Short mmCIF file of C-alpha atoms in Angstrom, two decimals:
data_model
loop_
_atom_site.label_atom_id
_atom_site.label_comp_id
_atom_site.label_asym_id
_atom_site.label_seq_id
_atom_site.Cartn_x
_atom_site.Cartn_y
_atom_site.Cartn_z
CA MET H 1 -100.47 53.30 -79.72
CA ARG H 2 -103.68 55.70 -79.72
CA ARG H 3 -106.71 54.63 -77.28
CA LEU H 4 -109.72 53.17 -79.01
CA LYS H 5 -112.72 54.76 -79.94
CA THR H 6 -115.86 53.63 -78.43
CA SER H 7 -116.99 52.66 -80.88
CA GLU H 8 -113.91 49.94 -81.67
CA THR H 9 -114.27 49.14 -77.70
CA VAL H 10 -118.17 48.07 -79.24
CA ALA H 11 -116.71 46.08 -82.19
CA ARG H 12 -114.02 44.51 -79.25
CA ASP H 13 -117.00 43.52 -76.52
CA VAL H 14 -119.33 42.17 -78.87
CA VAL H 15 -116.15 40.07 -80.82
CA HIS H 16 -115.51 38.96 -77.43
CA ASP H 17 -119.61 38.12 -75.91
CA ILE H 18 -119.76 35.73 -79.46
CA ILE H 19 -116.92 33.57 -77.72
CA ALA H 20 -117.90 33.27 -74.53
CA ARG H 21 -121.19 32.73 -75.50
CA GLY H 22 -120.62 30.12 -77.90
CA LEU H 23 -122.40 31.29 -80.82
CA GLN H 24 -122.13 30.52 -84.13
CA PRO H 25 -122.10 31.51 -87.72
CA GLY H 26 -125.56 32.25 -88.22
CA ASP H 27 -126.55 32.67 -84.75
CA GLY H 28 -128.43 36.32 -83.45
CA LEU H 29 -127.52 39.17 -82.10
CA PRO H 30 -129.39 40.52 -78.40
CA SER H 31 -131.34 43.65 -79.88
CA GLU H 32 -130.27 46.86 -80.82
CA ALA H 33 -132.17 48.21 -76.84
CA ALA H 34 -130.56 44.88 -74.84
CA MET H 35 -127.59 45.61 -76.25
CA LEU H 36 -127.81 49.74 -75.97
CA GLU H 37 -128.09 48.36 -72.01
CA GLN H 38 -125.30 46.12 -72.55
CA TYR H 39 -122.62 48.29 -73.43
CA SER H 40 -123.65 51.40 -72.40
CA VAL H 41 -122.89 53.69 -75.19
CA SER H 42 -124.88 56.08 -77.67
CA ARG H 43 -126.95 54.28 -80.57
CA GLU H 44 -124.75 55.96 -82.66
CA SER H 45 -121.35 54.47 -81.10
CA LEU H 46 -123.35 51.10 -81.30
CA ARG H 47 -123.92 51.11 -85.04
CA GLU H 48 -120.48 52.47 -85.72
CA GLY H 49 -119.33 49.49 -84.19
CA LEU H 50 -121.22 46.69 -85.30
CA ARG H 51 -120.51 48.45 -89.41
CA LEU H 52 -117.12 48.26 -88.20
CA LEU H 53 -117.69 44.51 -87.81
CA GLU H 54 -119.89 44.08 -90.72
CA VAL H 55 -116.86 45.85 -93.47
CA GLN H 56 -114.76 42.89 -92.09
CA GLY H 57 -117.00 40.42 -92.38
CA LEU H 58 -117.62 39.00 -88.84
CA LEU H 59 -120.96 39.66 -88.70
CA SER H 60 -124.21 40.54 -90.81
CA ILE H 61 -126.57 42.99 -90.66
CA ARG H 62 -130.35 41.49 -91.55
CA ARG H 63 -132.86 44.24 -92.57
CA GLY H 64 -136.42 44.73 -91.89
CA PRO H 65 -138.51 42.89 -89.41
CA GLY H 66 -136.69 40.18 -87.33
CA GLY H 67 -133.66 41.95 -88.56
CA GLY H 68 -130.69 42.03 -86.79
CA PRO H 69 -127.24 41.83 -86.38
CA VAL H 70 -125.96 37.23 -86.89
CA VAL H 71 -122.68 35.98 -86.66
CA GLY H 72 -120.55 35.58 -89.59
CA THR H 73 -117.89 33.89 -90.51
CA VAL H 74 -113.58 33.86 -89.62
CA ASP H 75 -112.85 34.36 -93.12
CA PRO H 76 -109.52 34.67 -94.73
CA SER H 77 -110.90 36.05 -97.10
CA ASN H 78 -112.27 39.49 -95.96
CA LEU H 79 -108.66 40.02 -93.88
CA GLY H 80 -107.59 39.62 -97.22
CA ARG H 81 -109.76 42.03 -98.78
CA ILE H 82 -108.89 44.70 -95.57
CA SER H 83 -104.58 43.45 -96.07
CA THR H 84 -104.75 44.77 -99.18
CA LEU H 85 -106.00 48.68 -98.07
CA TYR H 86 -102.39 47.88 -95.84
CA PHE H 87 -99.89 46.55 -98.26
CA HIS H 88 -101.63 49.14 -101.64
CA LEU H 89 -100.55 51.72 -98.62
CA ALA H 90 -97.38 50.20 -97.98
CA GLY H 91 -96.69 50.78 -101.77
CA ALA H 92 -96.56 46.67 -101.65
CA THR H 93 -96.21 45.08 -105.29
CA TYR H 94 -98.47 41.82 -106.92
CA ALA H 95 -95.00 40.43 -107.52
CA GLU H 96 -93.73 40.65 -103.51
CA LEU H 97 -97.43 39.56 -103.38
CA PHE H 98 -96.65 36.07 -105.36
CA GLU H 99 -93.60 35.88 -103.45
CA ALA H 100 -94.80 35.82 -100.08
CA TRP H 101 -97.70 33.51 -101.74
CA VAL H 102 -95.22 31.29 -102.55
CA LEU H 103 -93.98 31.38 -98.22
CA ALA H 104 -96.40 31.28 -96.27
CA GLU H 105 -98.34 27.62 -98.30
CA CYS H 106 -94.57 25.88 -98.04
CA VAL H 107 -94.66 26.28 -94.43
CA LEU H 108 -98.70 25.23 -94.29
CA ALA H 109 -97.37 21.95 -96.24
CA ASP H 110 -94.72 21.89 -93.93
CA ARG H 111 -96.84 21.89 -90.89
CA ALA H 112 -99.68 19.83 -92.15
CA ALA H 113 -97.88 16.99 -92.66
CA ARG H 114 -96.24 17.98 -88.99
CA ASN H 115 -98.92 17.25 -87.52
CA PRO H 116 -98.19 14.32 -85.09
CA ASP H 117 -102.58 13.87 -85.36
CA ARG H 118 -102.82 11.09 -88.88
CA GLU H 119 -106.10 10.82 -88.48
CA ALA H 120 -106.41 14.54 -88.79
CA ARG H 121 -104.09 14.84 -91.42
CA ALA H 122 -106.31 11.75 -92.80
CA ALA H 123 -109.48 13.66 -92.61
CA ALA H 124 -108.09 16.28 -94.19
CA MET H 125 -107.14 14.96 -96.67
CA ALA H 126 -109.29 12.11 -98.01
CA PRO H 127 -111.26 14.19 -100.70
CA TYR H 128 -108.19 14.43 -102.32
CA LEU H 129 -107.13 11.45 -102.52
CA ASP H 130 -108.45 9.88 -104.96
CA GLY H 131 -107.04 10.50 -107.87
CA GLY H 132 -108.42 13.17 -109.09
CA GLY H 133 -112.06 12.13 -108.86
CA ALA H 134 -113.22 14.52 -106.74
CA TYR H 135 -112.76 17.37 -109.11
CA GLU H 136 -113.84 14.65 -112.57
CA GLU H 137 -117.24 15.17 -111.13
CA HIS H 138 -117.59 18.14 -111.92
CA GLU H 139 -118.68 18.96 -116.23
CA GLU H 140 -116.52 21.39 -118.10
CA HIS H 141 -118.82 24.67 -117.50
CA GLU H 142 -118.13 24.28 -114.17
CA GLU H 143 -118.98 27.30 -112.59
CA LEU H 144 -115.64 29.05 -112.32
CA GLY H 145 -116.40 30.06 -108.17
CA LYS H 146 -117.67 27.20 -107.12
CA PHE H 147 -114.32 26.00 -109.24
CA VAL H 148 -112.53 28.33 -107.50
CA GLN H 149 -114.16 27.86 -104.05
CA GLU H 150 -113.79 24.45 -104.24
CA HIS H 151 -110.17 24.11 -105.21
CA GLY H 152 -109.41 26.44 -102.92
CA GLY H 153 -111.00 24.13 -100.12
CA PHE H 154 -107.88 22.29 -100.84
CA HIS H 155 -105.76 24.76 -98.80
CA ILE H 156 -108.25 25.73 -96.69
CA ALA H 157 -107.50 21.96 -95.26
CA ILE H 158 -103.96 21.51 -95.35
CA ALA H 159 -103.81 25.69 -93.71
CA SER H 160 -106.30 23.62 -90.91
CA LEU H 161 -103.52 20.24 -89.64
CA ALA H 162 -101.13 23.85 -89.02
CA ARG H 163 -101.39 23.41 -85.03
CA ASN H 164 -101.56 27.37 -85.66
CA ARG H 165 -104.75 29.86 -86.05
CA VAL H 166 -102.45 32.49 -86.11
CA LEU H 167 -100.94 31.03 -89.19
CA GLU H 168 -103.84 29.20 -90.26
CA LEU H 169 -105.45 32.61 -91.48
CA SER H 170 -102.63 35.12 -91.67
CA MET H 171 -100.66 33.22 -94.01
CA GLN H 172 -103.98 32.47 -96.38
CA THR H 173 -104.74 35.50 -96.84
CA MET H 174 -102.25 35.94 -100.03
CA GLY H 175 -103.89 33.13 -101.65
CA ARG H 176 -106.86 34.61 -101.17
CA ILE H 177 -106.49 37.73 -103.43
CA VAL H 178 -104.51 36.31 -105.55
CA ALA H 179 -107.32 33.24 -106.17
CA HIS H 180 -109.82 36.99 -106.31
CA HIS H 181 -107.03 38.70 -109.04
CA VAL H 182 -106.55 35.70 -110.94
CA ALA H 183 -110.60 35.22 -110.50
CA LEU H 184 -111.05 38.05 -112.77
CA THR H 185 -107.94 38.47 -114.59
CA ASP H 186 -108.53 34.44 -116.94
CA ASP H 187 -110.43 31.98 -116.48
CA PRO H 188 -108.55 29.13 -113.71
CA ARG H 189 -110.73 26.47 -115.27
CA VAL H 190 -107.51 25.31 -117.26
CA MET H 191 -105.50 24.24 -114.79
CA ARG H 192 -108.17 21.47 -113.79
CA ASP H 193 -105.56 18.87 -114.45
CA LEU H 194 -102.24 20.30 -113.77
CA ILE H 195 -104.03 21.55 -109.56
CA ALA H 196 -105.52 18.29 -109.08
CA ASP H 197 -102.45 16.19 -110.14
CA ASP H 198 -100.19 19.05 -108.06
CA HIS H 199 -103.84 18.19 -105.59
CA LEU H 200 -102.72 14.18 -105.70
CA LYS H 201 -99.28 14.31 -104.46
CA LEU H 202 -98.85 16.72 -101.85
CA ALA H 203 -101.79 14.69 -100.32
CA ARG H 204 -100.45 11.41 -100.34
CA ALA H 205 -96.83 13.67 -98.83
CA ILE H 206 -99.15 14.84 -95.74
CA LEU H 207 -101.11 12.05 -95.60
CA SER H 208 -97.71 9.89 -95.13
CA GLY H 209 -95.80 13.13 -92.59
CA HIS H 210 -93.22 13.67 -95.23
CA ALA H 211 -92.59 17.19 -94.24
CA LYS H 212 -90.23 18.56 -96.39
CA GLN H 213 -91.77 16.70 -99.72
CA ALA H 214 -94.86 18.60 -98.81
CA HIS H 215 -92.51 22.12 -98.40
CA SER H 216 -90.68 20.71 -101.65
CA LEU H 217 -95.03 19.35 -103.49
CA MET H 218 -96.20 23.37 -102.78
CA GLU H 219 -93.46 25.41 -103.24
CA GLU H 220 -93.26 23.69 -107.29
CA HIS H 221 -97.27 23.59 -107.35
CA ILE H 222 -97.91 27.18 -106.70
CA HIS H 223 -94.81 28.61 -109.07
CA GLY H 224 -96.70 26.57 -111.63
CA ILE H 225 -99.83 28.81 -110.75
CA ALA H 226 -97.87 32.16 -110.23
CA ARG H 227 -95.81 31.30 -112.92
CA TYR H 228 -99.65 31.17 -114.96
CA SER H 229 -100.85 34.14 -113.78
CA ARG H 230 -97.58 36.11 -114.52
CA GLU H 231 -97.95 35.75 -118.00
CA ARG H 232 -101.38 37.04 -117.60
CA PHE H 233 -100.98 39.33 -115.40
CA GLY H 234 -97.83 41.19 -117.51
CA ASP H 235 -96.69 44.72 -116.26
CA ARG H 236 -99.06 44.74 -113.66
CA MET H 237 -96.69 42.06 -111.79
CA ASP H 238 -95.44 45.89 -110.77
CA ASP H 239 -98.60 47.23 -109.49
CA PHE H 240 -98.88 48.42 -105.88
CA ILE H 241 -101.88 45.51 -104.80
CA GLU H 242 -106.01 46.13 -104.37
CA TRP H 243 -108.76 44.41 -103.87
CA ARG H 244 -110.94 44.25 -107.70
#
């Protein structure tokens, strides 16, 4: 492997210091002058390193007086966006993406149900155990972005129970890429009732610790959404993956 560029070293050290200092999303980082002294690099290398982190969503840059770098969030969507460049260059297709998505979500559901902390399972699944009430509250004209975000929250909750942050983060990327494309291609709100019913069954299986059932239900759930999406993707299923 090639040696890290100075800007990449800066990016690595900034992330290390965010963790070491216990900073949270929204917290500000030191001023440029302070970081230049701390990391002993040129202004160009520092700014390039911060831009690398900004592009990946790990921090944001506030402009104007009182601005500066601010800690971002560890969002699988950002990892998914970057991953599409690798997938595209590798020649990976949307058909392969959907296949990988099914496998990834089934693994996460299985691990979630096997989480030995029943209280954690109950807390994560609580919003989805009311017979779909969490979904019925929204009006028919609910904003598409809000719909995608809220229903994606269910899969985030499952991933949080996986007890492995590498799996939790990396395996969610496929679903984030799919969700992004589905929202652009069609209106997934037509699947509202199907999604709510599937989530209720999955939540019950995970709460009860039934790993095999959770795996099977998740497979059925994702296959259902995938079939719907494939019909609308049509010939584009054989296209190379990209972030639209």
